[in-house]
Amino acid sequence: MQLPDQSRSKLSYYITIIFALLLTALVVASCQKQNEEAVTDNTETTGASTTVQAVAEARGLTPDDILAAVKTYTPTGMKDEYIMFASGGHAGQVFVIGLPSMRLLKSIAVFTPEPWQGYGYGASGTMNLFEEGKVGGHIVTWGDTHHPALSETAGDYDGQYLFINDKANARIAVIDLRDFETKQIVKNPIALNDHGGTMVTPNTDWIIEGGQYAAPLGAEYSSLANYADDYRGMVTFWKFDRETGRVLPDQSFALELPPYWQDLCDAGKKVSEGWVFCNSFNTEMATGGVEDGNPPFESGASQRDMDYLHIINLDKAVEVAQSGKTIDVNGFPIVPLETSIAEGLLYFAPEPKSPHGIDVAPGGEYMVISGKLDPHVTVYSFEKIQQAIADKNYTPDAYGVPVLDFDAVLEQQVELGLGPLHTQFDNKGYAYTSLFLDSAVARWSLGGPYSDLHDDPDWTLIQKTPVHYNVGHIAAAEGDTVSPDGNYLVSLNKWAVDRFQNVGPLLPQNFQLLDISAPGANMPLLYDMPMGIGEPHYAQIIKADKLAPWEVYPEIGWNPHTQSVDANAVQLGEERIERNGTNVEIWMTAVRSHFTPEHVEIKQGDHVIWHITNVERAYDATHGFSIPMYNINLSIEPGEAVTFEFDATDDGVFSYYCTEFCSALHLEMTGYLLVEPAN
Ligand code: RUQ
Ligand code: CUA
């Protein structure tokens, strides 16, 4: 790369300074001579350059680039300080990424089969998840994951569980962070879509699942002509039991809402704990139909100046639901809209210009809403909301829901730029908002109790860092908890255009890492991470030392779905095959580098129940197990017990083998399944 002479000399100057500062301590005398030689030889290619200065010059790196590299480069063996859980969009998975290295560590299969993890390829625990996640009686093998939520204790991430929604099918899933595996998929019985999920209350008592596109509750047919009467929105509160690690559907309930399109929700915290806030759009109740001369949704749903922030008294809603003031739809209790109004569970506040995002400040005092079509974020005061409710300072909407006076609940509007979407927080009294149209992340100062944390004027835009391009969500380190860390922020960009080598018309997504550790107008971009799987929407970033996953399963014969030793666990020496009529049951062990038994002889038409226990205790000693044609592929981690079943419909000779490279004799880790023809 050629630089003008002036910049080149300036560049050399900065590089020299930074080089001296960063590497003085590391450069030993014996290297010095080598360095001098290398510097004098400026004809070297990048690959052969041996000094920071020579490499930087050859690659055209600026001093800022070098500084960014030093902040993110993670040499072999060094571990990341933070772990980010990013939704995988329509890949139906969750991605686990280390920060600041931005290395992809794992994808966790959730709504989509994933062969490496043996997820959805025979293992009964995973097949059961697809069964329990059925939609209208159909097994659905993908999901549109949007919002991961880490479990919290007193409003802080506790590293125990992760929840994720499937917007397409209104499902939520529970991932246990002891083994980073999906344990439960719950289908919402009354809704088709969700978007405002998942969010948790500060002690993870409730998992919030808001709706999106209104539909008759329970999805009964009704013409769009009856939209205002028959279509409804909803927000569901799923009871979570930390002990069993399961959502308890029979202790959960929903609120019926008007057929506005509820968007995101967030739980109140600290001073606002016990309340839940959801924004909405399409209070116009547009029903589309551009082909019939109606305005298309995009304009039909954007006509009004104001939509409604939904303000829900969850503590009181729980009491009302538990007292039985509910109706039943598909066996699920719903608090009817008129009950919510009568009991004071639901209030609205106007929110400007097609709102998006709702984010509660760390102390719970403020609710920040972005207006997609408005250059401001609007900050509501929880205290003022409570006062307006007490003062009955409201007028009813078309459904009788009290709409609080806008000016009475408004704390501030802060002008940031075009297309604000989502907000996160740090430990320095700043908020960060993604600007979709500006392709930037804005840092702005909070007022009130946050004023003392920064030296800037309150409620003011401090800086905008350009990103590439069109950012949706942002995630700051622990940035939606009661005690955000600051340090890092990831911008989840929607476009990547010119950032990476061309890989065809479907481009990777782009995560960009920003350094937010310094105060003031100082928020540099550090790193780009392409993500070529699905479309991540939102992410949460947890301090890595809060996670304590198992290295191997606690005991031999562990069933990850019950988190206990399985009744069919197999110990070494207990391997066997038993036949009972046409039922054949196999108890097998796997250990480097053999399966026992190595021959399984059955008859065509048999029903086969096959248990395998990986009896290894060694870290990383995972074995795979596959049977071709029968679509069986398992991942059996150390200590794990797996069961799968199939009908031996086809006769022939099948080799089963270990699919995970486990030792020098991994190729020998095999066996024969002989299926004798029925006749
Ligand atoms: S919403 S890009 Cu699906 Cu989280 Cu705003
Ligand atoms: Cu076990 Cu390869």
mmCIF file of N, CA and C in Angstrom, residues 137-194:
data_model
loop_
_atom_site.group_PDB
_atom_site.id
_atom_site.type_symbol
_atom_site.label_atom_id
_atom_site.label_comp_id
_atom_site.label_asym_id
_atom_site.label_seq_id
_atom_site.Cartn_x
_atom_site.Cartn_y
_atom_site.Cartn_z
ATOM 1 N N GLY A 137 -48.605 -29.475 16.008
ATOM 2 C CA GLY A 137 -48.454 -30.897 15.734
ATOM 3 C C GLY A 137 -47.329 -31.229 14.767
ATOM 4 N N HIS A 138 -46.657 -30.201 14.232
ATOM 5 C CA HIS A 138 -45.569 -30.442 13.278
ATOM 6 C C HIS A 138 -44.210 -30.249 13.936
ATOM 7 N N ILE A 139 -43.290 -31.147 13.613
ATOM 8 C CA ILE A 139 -41.911 -30.912 14.043
ATOM 9 C C ILE A 139 -41.329 -29.831 13.139
ATOM 10 N N VAL A 140 -40.821 -28.791 13.742
ATOM 11 C CA VAL A 140 -40.246 -27.667 12.998
ATOM 12 C C VAL A 140 -38.753 -27.631 13.311
ATOM 13 N N THR A 141 -37.915 -27.735 12.292
ATOM 14 C CA THR A 141 -36.483 -27.917 12.531
ATOM 15 C C THR A 141 -35.669 -26.650 12.290
ATOM 16 N N TRP A 142 -36.308 -25.507 12.441
ATOM 17 C CA TRP A 142 -35.516 -24.274 12.440
ATOM 18 C C TRP A 142 -36.206 -23.291 13.368
ATOM 19 N N GLY A 143 -35.521 -22.254 13.704
ATOM 20 C CA GLY A 143 -36.111 -21.193 14.514
ATOM 21 C C GLY A 143 -35.422 -19.896 14.145
ATOM 22 N N ASP A 144 -36.053 -18.795 14.509
ATOM 23 C CA ASP A 144 -35.467 -17.479 14.231
ATOM 24 C C ASP A 144 -35.092 -16.865 15.576
ATOM 25 N N THR A 145 -33.923 -17.220 16.048
ATOM 26 C CA THR A 145 -33.532 -16.794 17.392
ATOM 27 C C THR A 145 -33.173 -15.312 17.388
ATOM 28 N N HIS A 146 -33.722 -14.578 18.335
ATOM 29 C CA HIS A 146 -33.464 -13.138 18.388
ATOM 30 C C HIS A 146 -32.738 -12.672 19.641
ATOM 31 N N HIS A 147 -33.299 -12.998 20.811
ATOM 32 C CA HIS A 147 -32.790 -12.333 22.012
ATOM 33 C C HIS A 147 -32.379 -13.317 23.088
ATOM 34 N N PRO A 148 -31.073 -13.549 23.207
ATOM 35 C CA PRO A 148 -30.593 -14.384 24.301
ATOM 36 C C PRO A 148 -30.706 -13.629 25.617
ATOM 37 N N ALA A 149 -30.992 -14.341 26.688
ATOM 38 C CA ALA A 149 -31.059 -13.720 28.018
ATOM 39 C C ALA A 149 -30.347 -14.629 29.002
ATOM 40 N N LEU A 150 -29.304 -14.106 29.622
ATOM 41 C CA LEU A 150 -28.609 -14.848 30.671
ATOM 42 C C LEU A 150 -29.412 -14.763 31.959
ATOM 43 N N SER A 151 -29.386 -15.847 32.722
ATOM 44 C CA SER A 151 -30.094 -15.818 34.002
ATOM 45 C C SER A 151 -29.415 -14.799 34.921
ATOM 46 N N GLU A 152 -30.215 -14.231 35.820
ATOM 47 C CA GLU A 152 -29.719 -13.186 36.708
ATOM 48 C C GLU A 152 -30.054 -13.507 38.167
ATOM 49 N N THR A 153 -29.188 -13.059 39.028
ATOM 50 C CA THR A 153 -29.472 -13.044 40.458
ATOM 51 C C THR A 153 -29.297 -11.599 40.909
ATOM 52 N N ALA A 154 -30.320 -11.051 41.520
ATOM 53 C CA ALA A 154 -30.330 -9.642 41.933
ATOM 54 C C ALA A 154 -29.928 -8.718 40.771
ATOM 55 N N GLY A 155 -30.382 -9.058 39.583
ATOM 56 C CA GLY A 155 -30.172 -8.181 38.434
ATOM 57 C C GLY A 155 -28.823 -8.305 37.760
ATOM 58 N N ASP A 156 -28.003 -9.229 38.238
ATOM 59 C CA ASP A 156 -26.674 -9.415 37.669
ATOM 60 C C ASP A 156 -26.579 -10.807 37.049
ATOM 61 N N TYR A 157 -25.856 -10.934 35.950
ATOM 62 C CA TYR A 157 -25.703 -12.260 35.350
ATOM 63 C C TYR A 157 -25.084 -13.217 36.364
ATOM 64 N N ASP A 158 -25.668 -14.429 36.463
ATOM 65 C CA ASP A 158 -25.110 -15.404 37.397
ATOM 66 C C ASP A 158 -24.457 -16.587 36.700
ATOM 67 N N GLY A 159 -24.511 -16.642 35.368
ATOM 68 C CA GLY A 159 -23.781 -17.662 34.634
ATOM 69 C C GLY A 159 -24.399 -19.048 34.670
ATOM 70 N N GLN A 160 -25.661 -19.163 35.097
ATOM 71 C CA GLN A 160 -26.254 -20.503 35.226
ATOM 72 C C GLN A 160 -27.030 -20.969 34.002
ATOM 73 N N TYR A 161 -27.875 -20.103 33.469
ATOM 74 C CA TYR A 161 -28.743 -20.507 32.357
ATOM 75 C C TYR A 161 -28.757 -19.428 31.287
ATOM 76 N N LEU A 162 -29.136 -19.864 30.092
ATOM 77 C CA LEU A 162 -29.343 -18.916 28.997
ATOM 78 C C LEU A 162 -30.680 -19.264 28.350
ATOM 79 N N PHE A 163 -31.446 -18.241 28.036
ATOM 80 C CA PHE A 163 -32.744 -18.435 27.382
ATOM 81 C C PHE A 163 -32.690 -17.786 26.006
ATOM 82 N N ILE A 164 -33.506 -18.309 25.090
ATOM 83 C CA ILE A 164 -33.514 -17.739 23.738
ATOM 84 C C ILE A 164 -34.886 -17.972 23.121
ATOM 85 N N ASN A 165 -35.334 -17.008 22.339
ATOM 86 C CA ASN A 165 -36.651 -17.152 21.707
ATOM 87 C C ASN A 165 -36.528 -17.572 20.246
ATOM 88 N N ASP A 166 -37.610 -18.107 19.726
ATOM 89 C CA ASP A 166 -37.762 -18.383 18.291
ATOM 90 C C ASP A 166 -38.899 -17.494 17.812
ATOM 91 N N LYS A 167 -38.532 -16.380 17.210
ATOM 92 C CA LYS A 167 -39.547 -15.415 16.781
ATOM 93 C C LYS A 167 -40.557 -16.045 15.823
ATOM 94 N N ALA A 168 -40.096 -16.897 14.935
ATOM 95 C CA ALA A 168 -40.967 -17.435 13.888
ATOM 96 C C ALA A 168 -42.132 -18.236 14.461
ATOM 97 N N ASN A 169 -41.860 -18.982 15.521
ATOM 98 C CA ASN A 169 -42.846 -19.945 15.996
ATOM 99 C C ASN A 169 -43.299 -19.721 17.434
ATOM 100 N N ALA A 170 -42.898 -18.591 18.025
ATOM 101 C CA ALA A 170 -43.239 -18.307 19.419
ATOM 102 C C ALA A 170 -42.853 -19.482 20.324
ATOM 103 N N ARG A 171 -41.553 -19.739 20.318
ATOM 104 C CA ARG A 171 -41.033 -20.765 21.231
ATOM 105 C C ARG A 171 -39.892 -20.140 22.033
ATOM 106 N N ILE A 172 -39.670 -20.677 23.208
ATOM 107 C CA ILE A 172 -38.489 -20.284 23.958
ATOM 108 C C ILE A 172 -37.736 -21.547 24.370
ATOM 109 N N ALA A 173 -36.435 -21.390 24.557
ATOM 110 C CA ALA A 173 -35.607 -22.534 24.908
ATOM 111 C C ALA A 173 -34.746 -22.199 26.116
ATOM 112 N N VAL A 174 -34.410 -23.253 26.842
ATOM 113 C CA VAL A 174 -33.560 -23.128 28.032
ATOM 114 C C VAL A 174 -32.253 -23.868 27.761
ATOM 115 N N ILE A 175 -31.137 -23.170 27.957
ATOM 116 C CA ILE A 175 -29.807 -23.769 27.818
ATOM 117 C C ILE A 175 -29.166 -23.770 29.201
ATOM 118 N N ASP A 176 -28.634 -24.922 29.592
ATOM 119 C CA ASP A 176 -27.959 -25.044 30.889
ATOM 120 C C ASP A 176 -26.475 -24.748 30.666
ATOM 121 N N LEU A 177 -25.932 -23.773 31.366
ATOM 122 C CA LEU A 177 -24.543 -23.380 31.129
ATOM 123 C C LEU A 177 -23.548 -24.245 31.900
ATOM 124 N N ARG A 178 -24.024 -25.343 32.516
ATOM 125 C CA ARG A 178 -23.077 -26.322 33.037
ATOM 126 C C ARG A 178 -22.487 -27.142 31.904
ATOM 127 N N ASP A 179 -23.282 -27.375 30.856
ATOM 128 C CA ASP A 179 -22.731 -28.103 29.704
ATOM 129 C C ASP A 179 -23.013 -27.406 28.374
ATOM 130 N N PHE A 180 -23.590 -26.196 28.430
ATOM 131 C CA PHE A 180 -23.854 -25.429 27.210
ATOM 132 C C PHE A 180 -24.741 -26.217 26.254
ATOM 133 N N GLU A 181 -25.761 -26.891 26.795
ATOM 134 C CA GLU A 181 -26.665 -27.643 25.931
ATOM 135 C C GLU A 181 -28.111 -27.255 26.217
ATOM 136 N N THR A 182 -28.913 -27.364 25.170
ATOM 137 C CA THR A 182 -30.333 -27.043 25.258
ATOM 138 C C THR A 182 -31.054 -28.123 26.057
ATOM 139 N N LYS A 183 -31.888 -27.687 27.003
ATOM 140 C CA LYS A 183 -32.590 -28.640 27.864
ATOM 141 C C LYS A 183 -34.088 -28.655 27.651
ATOM 142 N N GLN A 184 -34.626 -27.569 27.125
ATOM 143 C CA GLN A 184 -36.084 -27.493 27.047
ATOM 144 C C GLN A 184 -36.470 -26.535 25.923
ATOM 145 N N ILE A 185 -37.507 -26.911 25.195
ATOM 146 C CA ILE A 185 -38.122 -26.004 24.224
ATOM 147 C C ILE A 185 -39.602 -25.943 24.569
ATOM 148 N N VAL A 186 -40.109 -24.731 24.736
ATOM 149 C CA VAL A 186 -41.512 -24.546 25.109
ATOM 150 C C VAL A 186 -42.209 -23.799 23.983
ATOM 151 N N LYS A 187 -43.277 -24.385 23.483
ATOM 152 C CA LYS A 187 -44.093 -23.714 22.465
ATOM 153 C C LYS A 187 -45.155 -22.876 23.166
ATOM 154 N N ASN A 188 -45.241 -21.611 22.788
ATOM 155 C CA ASN A 188 -46.296 -20.769 23.343
ATOM 156 C C ASN A 188 -47.635 -21.221 22.774
ATOM 157 N N PRO A 189 -48.577 -21.631 23.648
ATOM 158 C CA PRO A 189 -49.820 -22.223 23.144
ATOM 159 C C PRO A 189 -50.809 -21.212 22.566
ATOM 160 N N ILE A 190 -50.564 -19.918 22.786
ATOM 161 C CA ILE A 190 -51.567 -18.941 22.326
ATOM 162 C C ILE A 190 -51.066 -18.047 21.204
ATOM 163 N N ALA A 191 -49.768 -18.097 20.898
ATOM 164 C CA ALA A 191 -49.216 -17.132 19.943
ATOM 165 C C ALA A 191 -48.497 -17.824 18.794
ATOM 166 N N LEU A 192 -48.489 -17.136 17.669
ATOM 167 C CA LEU A 192 -47.786 -17.623 16.489
ATOM 168 C C LEU A 192 -46.347 -17.154 16.460
ATOM 169 N N ASN A 193 -46.149 -15.881 16.802
ATOM 170 C CA ASN A 193 -44.819 -15.275 16.737
ATOM 171 C C ASN A 193 -44.462 -14.731 18.109
ATOM 172 N N ASP A 194 -43.194 -14.622 18.362
ATOM 173 C CA ASP A 194 -42.772 -13.785 19.474
ATOM 174 C C ASP A 194 -41.588 -12.963 19.000
#
